Amino acid sequence: MERMHADESSAHGGAEVYLDNAATAPMHPRVIEAVSAVMRDAYGNPSSQHAKGRAARALLDESRAVVAEAVGAFPDEIYFTSGGTEANNLAITGSCSAYARDHGRAGAVVTSALEHPSVTKTVRGLKRDGWTVFYLDARDGELDLSGLDRILDEVPDVVLATVMSVQSELGYRFPIEDVVRRCRAVGCARKTRGPLVHTDAVQAFGKLPLDVHELDADLLSFCAHKVGGPKGVGALYVRRGTRLFTTAFGGGQERGLRSGTEALPLIAGFAEAARIAHAEQAAAFERASTLRAHVVGALRHRYADVIVNSRDGGSPFIVNFSLPGTDNRAVLADLSDAGVFLSASMACSSNHTTVPPGTWREKHPLALQLAGVPASLTRCTYRLSFSDRTTVAEVDRFLEELEEVVPADQVARSA
């Protein structure tokens, strides 16, 4: 890691420190250039038959091939969406709708208790429509695979298992390979295809090894803006032979699965971000692992009562910790004033503060509580998240500013 320290010899001083990359990462300069070039020069509609349209179509096909290569897929298995949320909705609703149409009835879905809202709310919608839903516990990051075994053994009509690859708030890595293996085994035993497997890989894409054919999942969602790409574009991998019912009717773009004129500038930016992330993944992982060890060690040295909620073996890009006795709203505001940016939870969860009391939180506990983090720590929990460009100097600046805002003697473990 000597090169890292050499690159950081010119410390940031008063520069901004951005440590909320799990919410969104700053766009890479090469991505900005790619998006700008397409907006300026390749403005044709990919469905048009004239020269400008054909040029746009060629760029669309090239971008699809680049994104496919980044996850080990065939180009015709990649469908562009408006982001990870739409990809999750399409995977779950599309596969279950196809089953209901073929069989004339609803079936069952298995998911984890710690999924992103775009999964949990979509599954909740299926439940209202008559589907049976089973939730797997994942306390302390341990997915209940024995519970999955029981469900698959006892319930004959499980249509879909949807489990995220990396948990957004805590960085837990879930064993998708084991989920796939169990679903395939049930299919072999019953001489059927078995349940489909979908994984939300938004926090894994470009950061962790991800090859869809080695993973053997049927459906996989990911997006651009977590790895330095533009917001507003994502993708759904659909394994060849997997039937989905479209949720967007129109002109038949994306081979009829997701109609609507393709956002070519964003897609080209997605491809450039995927190209960069894929090429630099190993180095970025090593860098993040070093940063994680550094910040966890420093927090434990400075704050005797700090609680690190993330676990070893998870994604090194996400560090979740609690400082008992603090108020994260006040601390985050003070850090923001100092030019240091992190979060208390994933950005999508912050929207729940606008929901009237009793309509969401009491009925549907937060992921932190379901993971085993006591409710008493909710207001004193923080999430750091790194990008491939986060530096040791930036982490040290965060630690210095945190100590200014939260002196060690103010942190005391709750009784």
Short mmCIF file of C-alpha atoms in Angstrom, two decimals:
data_model
loop_
_atom_site.label_atom_id
_atom_site.label_comp_id
_atom_site.label_asym_id
_atom_site.label_seq_id
_atom_site.Cartn_x
_atom_site.Cartn_y
_atom_site.Cartn_z
CA MET A 1 0.00 0.00 0.00
CA GLU A 2 3.03 2.31 -0.32
CA ARG A 3 1.62 3.84 -3.49
CA MET A 4 -1.59 4.78 -1.70
CA HIS A 5 0.28 6.74 0.95
CA ALA A 6 2.50 8.36 -1.67
CA ASP A 7 -0.54 9.51 -3.62
CA GLU A 8 -1.94 11.04 -0.44
CA SER A 9 1.12 13.05 0.53
CA SER A 10 -0.77 16.24 -0.32
CA ALA A 11 -3.39 15.91 2.44
CA HIS A 12 -6.82 17.38 1.81
CA GLY A 13 -6.58 20.04 4.48
CA GLY A 14 -9.98 21.71 4.50
CA ALA A 15 -11.27 19.93 1.41
CA GLU A 16 -14.55 18.05 1.52
CA VAL A 17 -14.50 14.40 2.59
CA TYR A 18 -17.23 12.26 1.05
CA LEU A 19 -17.89 8.93 2.79
CA ASP A 20 -21.46 8.18 1.67
CA ASN A 21 -20.65 6.21 -1.47
CA ALA A 22 -23.18 3.44 -0.72
CA ALA A 23 -25.86 6.08 -1.26
CA THR A 24 -24.22 7.35 -4.43
CA ALA A 25 -20.64 7.78 -5.61
CA PRO A 26 -19.33 10.87 -7.40
CA MET A 27 -19.26 10.43 -11.15
CA HIS A 28 -15.88 9.43 -12.52
CA PRO A 29 -14.36 12.12 -14.81
CA ARG A 30 -14.21 9.63 -17.69
CA VAL A 31 -17.90 8.89 -17.20
CA ILE A 32 -18.79 12.57 -17.31
CA GLU A 33 -16.87 12.88 -20.57
CA ALA A 34 -18.62 9.82 -22.02
CA VAL A 35 -22.09 11.09 -21.09
CA SER A 36 -21.33 14.58 -22.45
CA ALA A 37 -20.01 13.20 -25.73
CA VAL A 38 -23.14 11.12 -26.33
CA MET A 39 -25.44 14.00 -25.45
CA ARG A 40 -23.57 16.18 -27.90
CA ASP A 41 -22.91 13.78 -30.78
CA ALA A 42 -24.99 10.58 -30.55
CA TYR A 43 -28.41 12.13 -30.03
CA GLY A 44 -30.30 9.85 -32.40
CA ASN A 45 -33.05 7.49 -31.27
CA PRO A 46 -31.72 3.90 -31.33
CA SER A 47 -35.01 2.78 -32.89
CA SER A 48 -34.75 5.19 -35.83
CA GLN A 49 -33.69 3.76 -39.19
CA HIS A 50 -31.61 6.68 -40.47
CA ALA A 51 -27.85 7.07 -40.01
CA LYS A 52 -28.12 8.88 -36.67
CA GLY A 53 -30.42 6.19 -35.34
CA ARG A 54 -28.16 3.41 -36.55
CA ALA A 55 -25.16 5.06 -34.89
CA ALA A 56 -27.12 5.31 -31.64
CA ARG A 57 -28.12 1.64 -31.95
CA ALA A 58 -24.49 0.64 -32.46
CA LEU A 59 -23.49 2.54 -29.31
CA LEU A 60 -26.36 0.95 -27.39
CA ASP A 61 -25.25 -2.52 -28.47
CA GLU A 62 -21.64 -1.77 -27.58
CA SER A 63 -22.64 -0.47 -24.14
CA ARG A 64 -24.78 -3.53 -23.48
CA ALA A 65 -21.83 -5.78 -24.33
CA VAL A 66 -19.54 -3.87 -21.94
CA VAL A 67 -22.03 -4.04 -19.06
CA ALA A 68 -22.66 -7.72 -19.76
CA GLU A 69 -18.95 -8.50 -19.67
CA ALA A 70 -18.63 -6.82 -16.27
CA VAL A 71 -20.95 -9.46 -14.75
CA GLY A 72 -20.02 -12.40 -16.98
CA ALA A 73 -23.31 -12.35 -18.89
CA PHE A 74 -24.24 -12.61 -22.56
CA PRO A 75 -25.30 -9.25 -24.03
CA ASP A 76 -28.83 -10.51 -24.74
CA GLU A 77 -29.24 -11.27 -21.02
CA ILE A 78 -28.90 -7.59 -20.04
CA TYR A 79 -31.96 -5.30 -19.96
CA PHE A 80 -31.45 -1.62 -19.16
CA THR A 81 -33.73 0.01 -16.57
CA SER A 82 -33.94 3.35 -14.77
CA GLY A 83 -31.98 1.97 -11.81
CA GLY A 84 -31.72 -0.78 -9.22
CA THR A 85 -35.20 -0.11 -7.87
CA GLU A 86 -36.89 -0.67 -11.21
CA ALA A 87 -34.71 -3.72 -11.88
CA ASN A 88 -35.79 -5.25 -8.56
CA ASN A 89 -39.44 -4.48 -9.23
CA LEU A 90 -39.24 -5.94 -12.72
CA ALA A 91 -37.46 -9.11 -11.60
CA ILE A 92 -39.91 -9.89 -8.81
CA THR A 93 -43.18 -8.73 -10.34
CA GLY A 94 -42.25 -9.94 -13.81
CA SER A 95 -41.32 -13.48 -12.76
CA CYS A 96 -44.28 -13.90 -10.42
CA SER A 97 -46.72 -12.47 -12.97
CA ALA A 98 -45.43 -14.92 -15.56
CA TYR A 99 -46.03 -17.80 -13.14
CA ALA A 100 -49.53 -16.60 -12.25
CA ARG A 101 -50.39 -16.23 -15.92
CA ASP A 102 -49.13 -19.74 -16.74
CA HIS A 103 -50.69 -21.47 -13.73
CA GLY A 104 -53.75 -19.35 -13.07
CA ARG A 105 -52.88 -18.84 -9.40
CA ALA A 106 -50.43 -17.24 -7.02
CA GLY A 107 -47.54 -19.12 -5.45
CA ALA A 108 -44.99 -18.41 -2.71
CA VAL A 109 -41.95 -16.14 -2.45
CA VAL A 110 -39.00 -16.41 -0.06
CA THR A 111 -36.93 -13.36 0.85
CA SER A 112 -34.66 -12.15 3.63
CA ALA A 113 -35.74 -9.82 6.40
CA LEU A 114 -33.04 -7.28 5.52
CA GLU A 115 -33.78 -6.43 1.90
CA HIS A 116 -33.83 -3.01 0.27
CA PRO A 117 -37.27 -1.30 0.29
CA SER A 118 -37.59 -1.85 -3.47
CA VAL A 119 -37.68 -5.58 -2.71
CA THR A 120 -39.62 -5.60 0.55
CA LYS A 121 -42.36 -3.31 -0.76
CA THR A 122 -42.66 -5.22 -4.03
CA VAL A 123 -42.97 -8.49 -2.11
CA ARG A 124 -45.51 -6.87 0.19
CA GLY A 125 -47.56 -5.96 -2.87
CA LEU A 126 -47.52 -9.60 -3.99
CA LYS A 127 -48.74 -10.62 -0.54
CA ARG A 128 -51.72 -8.28 -0.89
CA ASP A 129 -52.45 -9.99 -4.21
CA GLY A 130 -52.67 -13.41 -2.60
CA TRP A 131 -49.06 -14.61 -2.69
CA THR A 132 -47.57 -16.38 0.33
CA VAL A 133 -44.38 -14.75 1.60
CA PHE A 134 -41.72 -16.30 3.82
CA TYR A 135 -38.99 -14.21 5.48
CA LEU A 136 -35.56 -15.58 6.35
CA ASP A 137 -33.89 -14.16 9.46
CA ALA A 138 -30.37 -12.83 9.10
CA ARG A 139 -29.41 -11.76 12.60
CA ASP A 140 -25.78 -10.68 12.83
CA GLY A 141 -25.49 -11.33 9.11
CA GLU A 142 -26.15 -15.08 9.30
CA LEU A 143 -28.78 -15.93 6.70
CA ASP A 144 -31.09 -18.68 7.99
CA LEU A 145 -30.32 -21.35 5.42
CA SER A 146 -31.86 -24.08 7.56
CA GLY A 147 -35.08 -22.08 7.49
CA LEU A 148 -34.80 -21.94 3.71
CA ASP A 149 -34.38 -25.72 3.64
CA ARG A 150 -37.57 -26.18 5.68
CA ILE A 151 -39.58 -23.85 3.45
CA LEU A 152 -38.39 -25.50 0.25
CA ASP A 153 -39.09 -28.93 1.69
CA GLU A 154 -42.58 -28.12 2.98
CA VAL A 155 -43.92 -25.65 0.39
CA PRO A 156 -44.31 -27.08 -3.11
CA ASP A 157 -45.06 -23.87 -4.98
CA VAL A 158 -42.17 -21.56 -4.09
CA VAL A 159 -41.76 -19.56 -7.28
CA LEU A 160 -38.97 -17.17 -6.35
CA ALA A 161 -36.24 -16.71 -3.74
CA THR A 162 -34.95 -13.13 -3.64
CA VAL A 163 -31.96 -12.40 -1.38
CA MET A 164 -29.58 -9.46 -1.71
CA SER A 165 -25.86 -9.99 -2.27
CA VAL A 166 -24.65 -7.21 0.05
CA GLN A 167 -26.83 -5.65 2.74
CA SER A 168 -27.01 -1.89 2.17
CA GLU A 169 -26.69 -0.61 5.73
CA LEU A 170 -24.42 -3.16 7.38
CA GLY A 171 -22.40 -4.56 4.51
CA TYR A 172 -23.32 -8.19 5.24
CA ARG A 173 -22.53 -10.58 2.39
CA PHE A 174 -25.18 -13.25 1.92
CA PRO A 175 -24.36 -16.70 0.48
CA ILE A 176 -26.28 -16.49 -2.79
CA GLU A 177 -24.47 -19.57 -4.10
CA ASP A 178 -25.97 -21.61 -1.24
CA VAL A 179 -29.44 -20.22 -1.95
CA VAL A 180 -29.09 -21.17 -5.62
CA ARG A 181 -27.78 -24.63 -4.77
CA ARG A 182 -30.74 -25.38 -2.53
CA CYS A 183 -33.28 -24.16 -5.07
CA ARG A 184 -31.65 -26.21 -7.82
CA ALA A 185 -31.61 -29.32 -5.61
CA VAL A 186 -35.34 -28.97 -4.95
CA GLY A 187 -35.96 -28.66 -8.67
CA CYS A 188 -33.95 -31.80 -9.41
CA ALA A 189 -35.74 -33.77 -6.68
CA ARG A 190 -39.15 -32.75 -8.00
CA LYS A 191 -38.11 -32.99 -11.64
CA THR A 192 -38.97 -29.34 -12.17
CA ARG A 193 -36.91 -26.24 -12.76
CA GLY A 194 -37.27 -25.32 -9.10
CA PRO A 195 -37.69 -21.80 -7.71
CA LEU A 196 -36.08 -18.94 -9.57
CA VAL A 197 -33.35 -17.07 -7.69
CA HIS A 198 -33.03 -13.29 -7.82
CA THR A 199 -30.39 -11.22 -6.08
CA ASP A 200 -30.20 -7.48 -5.59
CA ALA A 201 -26.50 -6.94 -6.35
CA VAL A 202 -26.55 -3.14 -6.31
CA GLN A 203 -23.93 -2.92 -3.52
CA ALA A 204 -21.86 -5.79 -4.95
CA PHE A 205 -21.57 -4.72 -8.58
CA GLY A 206 -18.10 -3.46 -9.47
CA LYS A 207 -16.84 -4.04 -5.92
CA LEU A 208 -16.96 -7.78 -5.30
CA PRO A 209 -16.38 -10.72 -7.65
CA LEU A 210 -19.62 -11.13 -9.60
CA ASP A 211 -20.07 -13.63 -12.42
CA VAL A 212 -23.68 -14.51 -13.10
CA HIS A 213 -22.95 -17.82 -14.77
CA GLU A 214 -20.73 -18.98 -11.91
CA LEU A 215 -23.34 -17.73 -9.45
CA ASP A 216 -26.04 -19.53 -11.48
CA ALA A 217 -28.74 -17.07 -10.39
CA ASP A 218 -31.67 -16.46 -12.75
CA LEU A 219 -32.10 -12.74 -12.13
CA LEU A 220 -29.68 -10.09 -10.88
CA SER A 221 -30.19 -6.34 -10.39
CA PHE A 222 -27.50 -3.67 -10.38
CA CYS A 223 -27.02 -0.01 -11.26
CA ALA A 224 -24.45 2.61 -12.27
CA HIS A 225 -24.38 5.33 -9.64
CA LYS A 226 -22.83 3.25 -6.85
CA VAL A 227 -19.62 2.87 -8.90
CA GLY A 228 -19.11 6.34 -10.34
CA GLY A 229 -21.73 6.11 -13.07
CA PRO A 230 -24.76 8.36 -13.64
CA LYS A 231 -27.96 8.17 -11.65
CA GLY A 232 -31.10 7.05 -13.44
CA VAL A 233 -29.76 3.93 -15.13
CA GLY A 234 -29.49 0.32 -14.04
CA ALA A 235 -29.76 -3.15 -15.46
CA LEU A 236 -31.46 -6.47 -14.91
CA TYR A 237 -29.68 -9.65 -15.84
CA VAL A 238 -32.19 -12.27 -17.02
CA ARG A 239 -30.78 -15.74 -17.54
CA ARG A 240 -31.59 -17.18 -20.95
CA GLY A 241 -34.83 -19.16 -20.78
CA THR A 242 -36.22 -17.26 -17.78
CA ARG A 243 -39.76 -16.04 -18.43
CA LEU A 244 -40.78 -12.58 -17.26
CA PHE A 245 -44.02 -10.67 -17.78
CA THR A 246 -43.39 -7.07 -18.74
CA THR A 247 -44.47 -4.25 -16.46
CA ALA A 248 -43.87 -1.50 -19.05
CA PHE A 249 -45.91 -1.66 -22.23
CA GLY A 250 -45.09 0.52 -25.20
CA GLY A 251 -42.81 0.50 -28.20
CA GLY A 252 -41.13 -2.80 -27.42
CA GLN A 253 -37.65 -1.54 -26.57
CA GLU A 254 -35.31 -3.84 -24.61
CA ARG A 255 -36.73 -6.79 -26.53
CA GLY A 256 -40.22 -6.06 -25.29
CA LEU A 257 -39.41 -6.37 -21.59
CA ARG A 258 -38.89 -2.71 -20.78
CA SER A 259 -40.49 -0.35 -23.30
CA GLY A 260 -39.43 3.27 -23.52
CA THR A 261 -36.76 5.06 -25.52
CA GLU A 262 -33.39 4.05 -24.09
CA ALA A 263 -31.52 6.78 -22.16
CA LEU A 264 -28.43 6.41 -24.32
CA PRO A 265 -26.21 9.04 -22.62
CA LEU A 266 -26.82 7.38 -19.24
CA ILE A 267 -26.33 3.90 -20.68
CA ALA A 268 -23.04 4.92 -22.27
CA GLY A 269 -21.98 6.39 -18.91
CA PHE A 270 -23.02 3.14 -17.24
CA ALA A 271 -20.83 1.21 -19.66
CA GLU A 272 -17.83 3.45 -18.99
CA ALA A 273 -18.30 3.12 -15.21
CA ALA A 274 -18.64 -0.65 -15.58
CA ARG A 275 -15.48 -0.78 -17.70
CA ILE A 276 -13.50 1.16 -15.06
CA ALA A 277 -14.91 -0.76 -12.09
CA HIS A 278 -14.33 -4.13 -13.74
CA ALA A 279 -10.73 -3.30 -14.61
CA GLU A 280 -9.90 -1.90 -11.16
CA GLN A 281 -12.01 -4.19 -8.97
CA ALA A 282 -9.20 -6.15 -7.32
CA ALA A 283 -7.23 -3.02 -6.46
CA ALA A 284 -10.36 -1.26 -5.19
CA PHE A 285 -11.23 -4.21 -2.95
CA GLU A 286 -7.73 -4.24 -1.45
CA ARG A 287 -7.90 -0.50 -0.93
CA ALA A 288 -11.29 -0.68 0.79
CA SER A 289 -10.11 -3.56 3.00
CA THR A 290 -7.17 -1.43 4.16
CA LEU A 291 -9.42 1.56 4.79
CA ARG A 292 -11.89 -0.56 6.75
CA ALA A 293 -9.19 -2.01 8.98
CA HIS A 294 -7.74 1.45 9.50
CA VAL A 295 -10.99 3.16 10.47
CA VAL A 296 -12.25 0.30 12.67
CA GLY A 297 -8.94 0.15 14.51
CA ALA A 298 -8.89 3.92 15.01
CA LEU A 299 -12.51 4.03 16.25
CA ARG A 300 -11.83 1.28 18.76
CA HIS A 301 -8.68 3.04 19.93
CA ARG A 302 -10.37 6.40 20.38
CA TYR A 303 -13.76 5.24 21.68
CA ALA A 304 -13.66 2.37 24.17
CA ASP A 305 -17.42 1.85 23.92
CA VAL A 306 -17.80 1.99 20.14
CA ILE A 307 -19.87 -0.87 18.71
CA VAL A 308 -18.93 -2.03 15.21
CA ASN A 309 -22.10 -3.48 13.72
CA SER A 310 -20.55 -4.58 10.42
CA ARG A 311 -18.92 -7.98 10.58
CA ASP A 312 -15.60 -9.29 9.39
CA GLY A 313 -15.98 -10.97 6.01
CA GLY A 314 -18.61 -8.53 4.81
CA SER A 315 -18.16 -5.92 2.12
CA PRO A 316 -15.16 -3.78 3.12
CA PHE A 317 -16.80 -0.83 1.36
CA ILE A 318 -19.38 -0.40 4.17
CA VAL A 319 -18.60 0.21 7.86
CA ASN A 320 -21.53 0.56 10.26
CA PHE A 321 -20.87 1.53 13.87
CA SER A 322 -22.65 2.93 16.94
CA LEU A 323 -21.41 5.53 19.42
CA PRO A 324 -23.68 5.16 22.48
CA GLY A 325 -24.83 8.42 24.00
CA THR A 326 -24.62 10.43 20.76
CA ASP A 327 -27.36 11.81 18.55
CA ASN A 328 -26.55 10.96 14.94
CA ARG A 329 -28.68 13.77 13.56
CA ALA A 330 -26.67 16.38 15.46
CA VAL A 331 -23.34 14.68 14.82
CA LEU A 332 -23.97 14.32 11.08
CA ALA A 333 -25.03 17.98 10.88
CA ASP A 334 -21.85 19.11 12.63
CA LEU A 335 -19.68 16.90 10.43
CA SER A 336 -21.48 18.21 7.35
CA ASP A 337 -20.72 21.78 8.44
CA ALA A 338 -17.06 20.71 8.62
CA GLY A 339 -17.22 19.31 5.09
CA VAL A 340 -17.32 15.65 6.08
CA PHE A 341 -20.23 13.63 4.73
CA LEU A 342 -21.50 10.23 5.88
CA SER A 343 -24.91 8.82 6.78
CA ALA A 344 -26.97 7.26 9.52
CA SER A 345 -28.60 4.69 7.26
CA MET A 346 -29.12 3.96 3.58
CA ALA A 347 -30.52 6.97 1.76
CA CYS A 348 -33.77 5.21 0.82
CA SER A 349 -34.59 4.57 4.49
CA SER A 350 -34.33 8.25 5.37
CA ASN A 351 -37.56 8.84 3.46
CA HIS A 352 -39.43 6.92 6.16
CA THR A 353 -39.13 9.90 8.49
CA THR A 354 -42.00 11.45 6.52
CA VAL A 355 -44.35 8.51 7.08
CA PRO A 356 -46.97 9.13 9.80
CA PRO A 357 -46.23 7.27 13.05
CA GLY A 358 -47.62 3.76 13.12
CA THR A 359 -47.98 3.34 9.38
CA TRP A 360 -44.53 1.95 8.66
CA ARG A 361 -42.06 1.77 11.52
CA GLU A 362 -44.19 -0.05 14.10
CA LYS A 363 -45.42 -2.64 11.61
CA HIS A 364 -42.15 -3.08 9.73
CA PRO A 365 -39.03 -2.76 11.93
CA LEU A 366 -35.93 -1.18 10.49
CA ALA A 367 -33.28 -3.46 9.02
CA LEU A 368 -30.88 -2.60 11.83
CA GLN A 369 -33.28 -3.99 14.45
CA LEU A 370 -33.99 -7.10 12.39
CA ALA A 371 -30.24 -7.64 12.12
CA GLY A 372 -29.94 -7.65 15.90
CA VAL A 373 -28.89 -4.05 16.55
CA PRO A 374 -30.88 -2.87 19.61
CA ALA A 375 -33.48 -0.20 18.97
CA SER A 376 -31.78 1.90 21.65
CA LEU A 377 -28.81 2.32 19.31
CA THR A 378 -30.83 3.55 16.34
CA ARG A 379 -30.15 7.22 17.03
CA CYS A 380 -26.43 6.72 17.60
CA THR A 381 -25.57 4.58 14.58
CA TYR A 382 -23.50 5.73 11.59
CA ARG A 383 -22.52 4.34 8.18
CA LEU A 384 -19.28 5.03 6.36
CA SER A 385 -18.98 3.83 2.78
CA PHE A 386 -15.96 4.00 0.52
CA SER A 387 -15.41 4.29 -3.21
CA ASP A 388 -12.44 3.16 -5.26
CA ARG A 389 -11.02 6.67 -4.85
CA THR A 390 -11.39 7.12 -1.07
CA THR A 391 -8.03 7.82 0.56
CA VAL A 392 -6.44 7.21 3.94
CA ALA A 393 -6.03 10.97 4.28
CA GLU A 394 -9.79 11.42 3.91
CA VAL A 395 -10.50 8.77 6.53
CA ASP A 396 -8.02 10.42 8.91
CA ARG A 397 -9.70 13.77 8.36
CA PHE A 398 -13.06 12.17 9.22
CA LEU A 399 -11.59 10.73 12.42
CA GLU A 400 -10.15 14.09 13.42
CA GLU A 401 -13.41 15.92 12.80
CA LEU A 402 -15.40 13.22 14.60
CA GLU A 403 -13.20 13.58 17.67
CA GLU A 404 -13.81 17.34 17.59
CA VAL A 405 -17.58 16.80 17.43
CA VAL A 406 -17.71 13.78 19.76
CA PRO A 407 -15.02 13.78 22.45
CA ALA A 408 -14.25 10.30 23.74
CA ASP A 409 -15.63 11.03 27.20
CA GLN A 410 -19.07 11.74 25.73
CA VAL A 411 -19.46 8.17 24.47
CA ALA A 412 -20.86 5.80 27.07
CA ARG A 413 -22.43 2.43 26.52
CA SER A 414 -26.09 2.41 27.45
CA ALA A 415 -26.99 0.27 30.41
#
